[in-house]
DNA sequence: GTCTATATGGTGATAGAC
DNA sequence: GTCTATCACCATATAGAC
């Protein structure tokens, strides 16, 4: 893995552990590069945060597009909102963490807004219900917020299944 | 209003504007007191954050207890999750903002966990359904998270009503 | 109780050697 | 491209006058 990816990976891990984007010192130390090396790839803190957000948005976007093609956008959204297994969670921490260091309305905030609108659109297309799509989207956000804030641990698979059964009932009211 | 309340009020306002607990300098300046005056009431940053969280938790708790007595805990939870009118929002920013500066497992994190469990219990008692109560709780968390992160503005009253109509259907499936 | 003044540490950013 | 060395700045925290 090249240095840049190493840095982004370390930054993402620390961000998710702490709930905020860590200092450049900590990122460099965790990534195993010097501070100067980090700065070469990300000339400013804002550049690092943006790199973090862009990578995460793309990752989630790819996952959602794939899921939507299989008619599982809604389920994917809920599942993507929490860490699974040894994989670190995805983008969701960024929007919150980012707000900690940048002003609203900047590039990253705008990109996040657009991405979320796109994803909610996928869910809506699947459920055919604007409000239900919004409920599903917000449940995912709530799950992510709680894990990020350290209020609760990541829910178990059974827990998620129970949530999905309520959110995505089949035509006869049973889980699909 | 006494100095201490003035400080807490300024700190809460800034926290909600920015998404993170601001510096003591900014809090003191906004509250119109000197830094030394602030320190007299809150000897450390942690003390300020804790004061912020405790006050907010109590405020939300009182609102939820009142609502639960009227059988409106679920609705109150969703409405309390977003700022309404000229009133500043309540507690929810604290759990996230707090995580930015303190470790999980400390006093405030524990208090927040207990409070949330208590509130979800009220909703559950009302809906009679564990999972639906959890969905309602998470929707509130999602709403709060988005507003705090600056991803979206506070939803309109009509928007909230639509959400509640789906979350709290009457016996015949209509909004109550 | 409230203030001014100061100490100390960590942060983002820069310059320049290799 | 990657590193070391160093900068100026801002944060929390402290000491002590009023």
Coordinates of C-alpha atoms (C1' of nucleotides) in Angstrom, one line a residue:
Chain A
X1 CA 0.0 0.0 0.0
X2 CA 1.4 3.4 -0.9
X3 CA 2.0 6.1 1.6
X4 CA -1.0 8.1 0.8
X5 CA -3.4 5.2 1.3
X6 CA -1.5 4.3 4.5
X7 CA -2.1 7.9 5.8
X8 CA -5.8 7.9 4.8
X9 CA -6.3 4.5 6.4
X10 CA -4.7 5.6 9.7
X11 CA -6.7 8.8 9.7
X12 CA -10.0 6.9 9.1
X13 CA -9.3 4.4 11.8
X14 CA -8.4 7.1 14.4
X15 CA -11.4 9.2 13.4
X16 CA -13.7 6.3 14.0
X17 CA -12.1 5.4 17.3
X18 CA -12.3 9.0 18.6
X19 CA -15.2 10.5 16.9
X20 CA -13.2 13.4 15.6
X21 CA -10.5 13.8 13.0
X22 CA -7.3 13.4 15.0
X23 CA -4.3 15.7 14.9
X24 CA -1.8 15.5 12.1
X25 CA 0.8 14.3 14.6
X26 CA -1.3 11.4 15.6
X27 CA -2.2 10.5 12.0
X28 CA 1.5 10.5 10.9
X29 CA 2.6 8.5 13.9
X30 CA -0.1 5.9 13.4
X31 CA 0.5 5.7 9.7
X32 CA 4.2 5.2 10.4
X33 CA 5.2 8.2 8.3
X34 CA 6.8 11.5 9.4
X35 CA 4.8 14.6 9.7
X36 CA 6.6 16.0 6.6
X37 CA 5.7 13.0 4.7
X38 CA 2.1 13.4 5.5
X39 CA 2.2 17.1 4.6
X40 CA 3.6 16.2 1.2
X41 CA 0.5 14.3 0.4
X42 CA -2.0 16.5 2.2
X43 CA -0.7 20.1 2.3
X44 CA -3.2 21.2 4.9
X45 CA -5.5 19.7 7.5
X46 CA -8.5 20.6 5.3
X47 CA -7.0 18.6 2.4
X48 CA -6.7 15.6 4.7
X49 CA -10.3 15.9 5.9
X50 CA -11.4 16.3 2.3
X51 CA -9.4 13.2 1.2
X52 CA -11.0 11.3 4.0
X53 CA -14.5 12.3 3.1
X54 CA -14.1 11.8 -0.6
X55 CA -12.7 8.3 -0.2
X56 CA -15.4 7.3 2.2
X57 CA -18.2 8.8 0.1
X58 CA -17.0 6.9 -3.0
X59 CA -16.8 3.7 -1.0
X60 CA -20.3 4.0 0.3
X61 CA -21.6 5.1 -3.1
X62 CA -20.2 2.0 -4.7
X63 CA -21.7 -0.2 -2.1
X64 CA -25.1 1.5 -2.5
X65 CA -25.1 1.4 -6.3
X66 CA -24.4 -2.4 -6.2
X67 CA -27.1 -3.0 -3.5
X68 CA -29.6 -0.9 -5.4
X69 CA -29.0 -3.0 -8.5
X70 CA -30.0 -6.0 -6.5
X71 CA -33.0 -4.3 -4.9
X72 CA -31.4 -4.2 -1.5
X73 CA -30.6 -0.5 -1.2
X74 CA -32.6 -0.1 2.0
X75 CA -31.1 -3.1 3.7
X76 CA -27.6 -2.1 2.6
X77 CA -28.1 1.3 4.0
X78 CA -28.9 0.1 7.5
X79 CA -26.1 -2.5 7.4
X80 CA -23.6 0.0 6.1
X81 CA -24.3 2.3 9.0
X82 CA -22.6 0.2 11.6
X83 CA -19.2 -1.5 11.7
X84 CA -19.4 -5.1 10.7
X85 CA -16.9 -7.7 11.9
X86 CA -13.3 -6.5 11.7
X87 CA -14.0 -4.0 9.0
X88 CA -14.0 -0.4 10.0
X89 CA -17.2 1.4 9.4
X90 CA -17.5 3.6 6.4
X91 CA -18.2 7.2 5.6
X92 CA -20.8 8.2 8.2
X93 CA -18.4 9.4 10.8
X94 CA -16.9 11.8 8.4
X95 CA -19.9 14.1 8.1
X96 CA -20.0 14.6 11.8
X97 CA -16.3 14.7 12.4
X98 CA -15.8 17.0 9.5
X99 CA -18.2 19.5 10.9
X100 CA -15.9 19.7 13.8
X101 CA -13.2 21.4 11.8
X102 CA -14.8 23.0 8.8
X103 CA -17.6 25.4 8.1
X104 CA -20.9 24.2 6.7
X105 CA -21.5 24.8 3.0
X106 CA -18.0 24.0 2.0
X107 CA -17.0 21.4 -0.6
X108 CA -17.2 18.4 1.6
X109 CA -20.5 19.4 3.2
X110 CA -22.0 19.9 -0.2
X111 CA -20.7 16.6 -1.4
X112 CA -22.1 14.8 1.6
X113 CA -25.5 16.4 1.1
X114 CA -25.7 15.4 -2.5
X115 CA -24.6 11.8 -1.7
X116 CA -27.1 11.4 1.0
X117 CA -29.9 12.7 -1.2
X118 CA -28.8 10.2 -3.9
X119 CA -28.8 7.3 -1.4
X120 CA -32.2 8.3 0.0
X121 CA -33.5 8.4 -3.5
X122 CA -32.3 4.8 -4.1
X123 CA -34.2 3.7 -1.0
X124 CA -37.2 5.6 -2.0
X125 CA -37.2 4.1 -5.5
X126 CA -37.2 0.7 -3.8
X127 CA -39.8 1.2 -1.1
X128 CA -42.0 3.5 -3.3
X129 CA -42.7 5.6 -0.2
X130 CA -41.0 9.0 0.4
X131 CA -41.6 9.0 4.2
X132 CA -40.7 5.4 4.8
X133 CA -37.5 5.9 2.8
X134 CA -36.7 8.8 5.1
X135 CA -37.4 6.7 8.2
X136 CA -35.0 4.1 7.0
X137 CA -32.3 6.6 6.1
X138 CA -32.7 8.3 9.6
X139 CA -32.5 4.9 11.4
X140 CA -29.2 4.3 9.7
X141 CA -28.0 7.8 10.7
X142 CA -29.1 7.1 14.3
X143 CA -27.3 3.8 14.4
X144 CA -24.1 5.4 13.1
X145 CA -24.4 8.4 15.4
X146 CA -24.7 6.2 18.5
X147 CA -21.8 4.1 17.6
X148 CA -19.6 7.1 16.7
X149 CA -20.5 8.9 19.9
X150 CA -19.7 5.8 22.0
X151 CA -23.3 5.7 23.4
X152 CA -23.8 2.1 22.4
X153 CA -21.7 -0.7 20.9
X154 CA -22.3 -1.8 17.3
X155 CA -25.6 -3.8 17.2
X156 CA -25.4 -7.5 16.7
X157 CA -26.5 -9.1 13.5
X158 CA -29.7 -10.4 15.1
X159 CA -30.4 -6.9 16.3
X160 CA -30.1 -5.5 12.8
X161 CA -32.2 -8.3 11.4
X162 CA -35.0 -7.4 13.8
X163 CA -34.8 -3.7 12.8
X164 CA -34.9 -4.6 9.2
X165 CA -37.9 -6.8 9.7
X166 CA -39.9 -3.9 11.0
X167 CA -38.5 -1.4 8.4
X168 CA -38.9 -3.7 5.4
X169 CA -42.0 -5.7 5.9
X170 CA -43.2 -7.9 3.0
X171 CA -46.6 -7.4 1.4
X172 CA -48.1 -9.6 4.1
X173 CA -46.3 -7.8 6.9
X174 CA -43.6 -10.3 7.3
X175 CA -39.9 -9.8 6.8
X176 CA -38.9 -10.4 3.3
Chain B
X1 CA -29.4 35.1 35.3
X2 CA -26.3 34.3 37.4
X3 CA -22.9 33.9 35.9
X4 CA -22.9 30.2 35.9
X5 CA -26.1 29.9 33.9
X6 CA -24.8 32.6 31.6
X7 CA -21.7 30.5 30.9
X8 CA -23.6 27.3 30.4
X9 CA -26.0 29.0 28.1
X10 CA -23.3 30.4 25.9
X11 CA -21.5 27.1 25.9
X12 CA -24.6 25.3 24.8
X13 CA -25.4 27.8 22.1
X14 CA -21.8 27.7 20.6
X15 CA -21.8 23.9 20.8
X16 CA -24.9 23.6 18.8
X17 CA -23.8 26.2 16.3
X18 CA -20.4 24.5 15.7
X19 CA -21.1 20.8 16.5
X20 CA -18.3 20.7 19.0
X21 CA -17.7 22.1 22.4
X22 CA -15.9 25.4 21.8
X23 CA -12.8 26.7 23.4
X24 CA -13.0 28.2 26.9
X25 CA -11.9 31.5 25.4
X26 CA -14.9 31.6 23.1
X27 CA -17.3 30.5 25.8
X28 CA -16.0 33.2 28.1
X29 CA -16.2 35.9 25.4
X30 CA -19.7 34.9 24.3
X31 CA -20.9 34.7 27.8
X32 CA -19.5 38.1 28.6
X33 CA -17.3 37.0 31.4
X34 CA -13.5 36.8 31.7
X35 CA -11.7 33.5 31.4
X36 CA -10.9 33.6 35.1
X37 CA -14.5 34.0 35.9
X38 CA -15.4 31.0 33.8
X39 CA -12.7 29.0 35.5
X40 CA -14.0 29.8 38.9
X41 CA -17.3 28.1 38.0
X42 CA -15.8 25.3 35.9
X43 CA -12.2 24.5 37.1
X44 CA -11.5 22.5 34.0
X45 CA -12.7 21.9 30.5
X46 CA -14.1 18.5 31.6
X47 CA -16.1 20.2 34.3
X48 CA -17.7 22.5 31.8
X49 CA -18.5 19.6 29.4
X50 CA -20.0 17.7 32.3
X51 CA -22.0 20.7 33.4
X52 CA -23.3 21.1 29.9
X53 CA -24.3 17.4 29.6
X54 CA -25.9 17.2 33.0
X55 CA -28.0 20.3 32.5
X56 CA -29.1 19.0 29.1
X57 CA -29.9 15.5 30.3
X58 CA -32.0 16.8 33.1
X59 CA -33.8 19.1 30.7
X60 CA -34.7 16.4 28.3
X61 CA -35.5 14.0 31.1
X62 CA -38.1 16.4 32.5
X63 CA -39.6 16.9 29.1
X64 CA -39.8 13.1 28.5
X65 CA -41.3 12.4 31.9
X66 CA -44.0 15.0 31.3
X67 CA -44.7 13.6 27.8
X68 CA -44.8 10.0 29.0
X69 CA -47.4 10.9 31.6
X70 CA -49.6 12.1 28.8
X71 CA -48.9 9.1 26.6
X72 CA -46.9 11.1 24.2
X73 CA -43.3 9.9 24.9
X74 CA -42.7 8.7 21.3
X75 CA -43.9 11.9 19.7
X76 CA -42.0 14.0 22.2
X77 CA -38.8 12.1 21.5
X78 CA -38.9 12.9 17.8
X79 CA -39.9 16.5 18.4
X80 CA -37.2 17.0 21.0
X81 CA -34.6 15.8 18.6
X82 CA -34.6 18.9 16.5
X83 CA -34.5 22.6 17.2
X84 CA -38.0 24.2 17.3
X85 CA -38.6 27.8 16.6
X86 CA -36.2 30.1 18.3
X87 CA -35.5 27.7 21.1
X88 CA -32.1 26.1 21.0
X89 CA -32.1 22.3 20.7
X90 CA -31.6 20.3 23.8
X91 CA -29.3 17.7 24.9
X92 CA -28.5 15.6 21.8
X93 CA -25.5 17.5 20.6
X94 CA -23.8 16.8 23.9
X95 CA -23.3 13.1 23.5
X96 CA -21.5 13.6 20.2
X97 CA -19.7 16.7 21.1
X98 CA -18.6 15.3 24.4
X99 CA -17.0 12.3 22.7
X100 CA -14.8 14.7 21.0
X101 CA -12.9 15.6 24.1
X102 CA -13.4 12.8 26.6
X103 CA -12.9 9.1 26.6
X104 CA -15.8 6.7 26.4
X105 CA -16.8 5.1 29.7
X106 CA -16.5 8.2 31.8
X107 CA -19.2 9.8 33.9
X108 CA -20.9 11.7 31.2
X109 CA -21.0 8.8 28.7
X110 CA -22.4 6.5 31.4
X111 CA -25.1 9.1 32.3
X112 CA -26.0 9.5 28.7
X113 CA -26.3 5.7 28.2
X114 CA -28.6 5.4 31.2
X115 CA -30.7 8.3 30.2
X116 CA -31.2 7.0 26.7
X117 CA -32.1 3.6 28.0
X118 CA -34.7 5.2 30.2
X119 CA -36.2 7.2 27.4
X120 CA -36.3 4.3 25.1
X121 CA -38.1 2.4 27.9
X122 CA -40.8 5.1 28.0
X123 CA -41.4 4.8 24.3
X124 CA -41.5 1.1 24.5
X125 CA -44.0 1.2 27.3
X126 CA -46.2 3.3 25.1
X127 CA -45.9 1.4 21.8
X128 CA -45.7 -2.0 23.5
X129 CA -43.1 -3.0 20.9
X130 CA -39.4 -3.3 21.6
X131 CA -38.2 -3.0 18.0
X132 CA -40.6 -0.2 17.0
X133 CA -39.5 1.8 20.1
X134 CA -36.0 1.4 19.0
X135 CA -36.8 2.5 15.5
X136 CA -38.5 5.7 16.9
X137 CA -35.5 6.3 19.1
X138 CA -33.1 5.9 16.2
X139 CA -35.1 8.2 13.9
X140 CA -34.8 10.9 16.6
X141 CA -31.0 10.3 16.8
X142 CA -30.7 10.4 13.1
X143 CA -32.6 13.7 12.9
X144 CA -30.4 15.2 15.6
X145 CA -27.2 13.9 14.0
X146 CA -28.0 15.4 10.7
X147 CA -28.9 18.8 12.1
X148 CA -25.8 18.8 14.3
X149 CA -23.5 17.8 11.5
X150 CA -25.0 20.5 9.3
X151 CA -26.0 17.9 6.7
X152 CA -29.6 19.2 6.6
X153 CA -31.6 22.0 8.2
X154 CA -34.1 21.4 10.9
X155 CA -37.1 19.7 9.4
X156 CA -40.3 21.7 9.1
X157 CA -43.3 20.9 11.3
X158 CA -45.1 19.3 8.3
X159 CA -42.1 17.1 7.8
X160 CA -42.1 16.0 11.3
X161 CA -45.8 15.3 11.2
X162 CA -45.4 13.1 8.2
X163 CA -42.7 11.1 10.0
X164 CA -44.8 10.7 13.1
X165 CA -47.7 9.5 11.0
X166 CA -45.6 6.6 9.8
X167 CA -43.9 5.9 13.1
X168 CA -47.1 6.1 15.2
X169 CA -50.0 4.7 13.3
X170 CA -53.3 4.4 15.0
X171 CA -55.0 1.1 15.4
X172 CA -56.5 1.5 12.0
X173 CA -53.2 2.5 10.4
X174 CA -54.0 6.2 10.4
X175 CA -52.1 8.8 12.2
X176 CA -53.4 9.4 15.7
Chain C
dG1 C1' -16.4 36.0 43.1
dT2 C1' -14.4 38.2 39.5
dC3 C1' -10.7 39.7 37.2
dT4 C1' -5.5 40.2 34.8
dA5 C1' -1.3 38.1 33.7
dT6 C1' 1.4 34.3 32.8
dA7 C1' 3.1 29.4 32.2
dT8 C1' 3.1 25.2 29.6
dG9 C1' 2.0 22.1 26.1
dG10 C1' 0.3 20.7 21.7
dT11 C1' -1.2 22.2 17.0
dG12 C1' -0.9 23.2 12.0
dA13 C1' 2.4 25.0 8.9
dT14 C1' 7.1 26.0 6.8
dA15 C1' 12.0 25.6 5.2
dG16 C1' 15.3 23.0 3.6
dA17 C1' 18.6 18.6 3.7
dC18 C1' 18.8 14.0 1.7
Chain D
dG1 C1' 9.2 11.7 -2.1
dT2 C1' 10.5 11.5 2.4
dC3 C1' 12.7 13.2 6.1
dT4 C1' 14.4 16.6 10.3
dA5 C1' 14.2 20.9 12.5
dT6 C1' 11.8 24.8 13.7
dC7 C1' 8.2 28.4 13.7
dA8 C1' 4.2 31.1 15.4
dC9 C1' -0.2 30.3 17.4
dC10 C1' -3.9 29.0 20.4
dA11 C1' -5.5 26.0 23.9
dT12 C1' -5.9 24.7 28.9
dA13 C1' -4.4 25.6 33.3
dT14 C1' -2.4 28.4 37.1
dA15 C1' -1.1 32.3 40.3
dG16 C1' -2.4 36.0 42.5
dA17 C1' -4.5 41.1 42.7
dC18 C1' -8.9 43.4 43.6

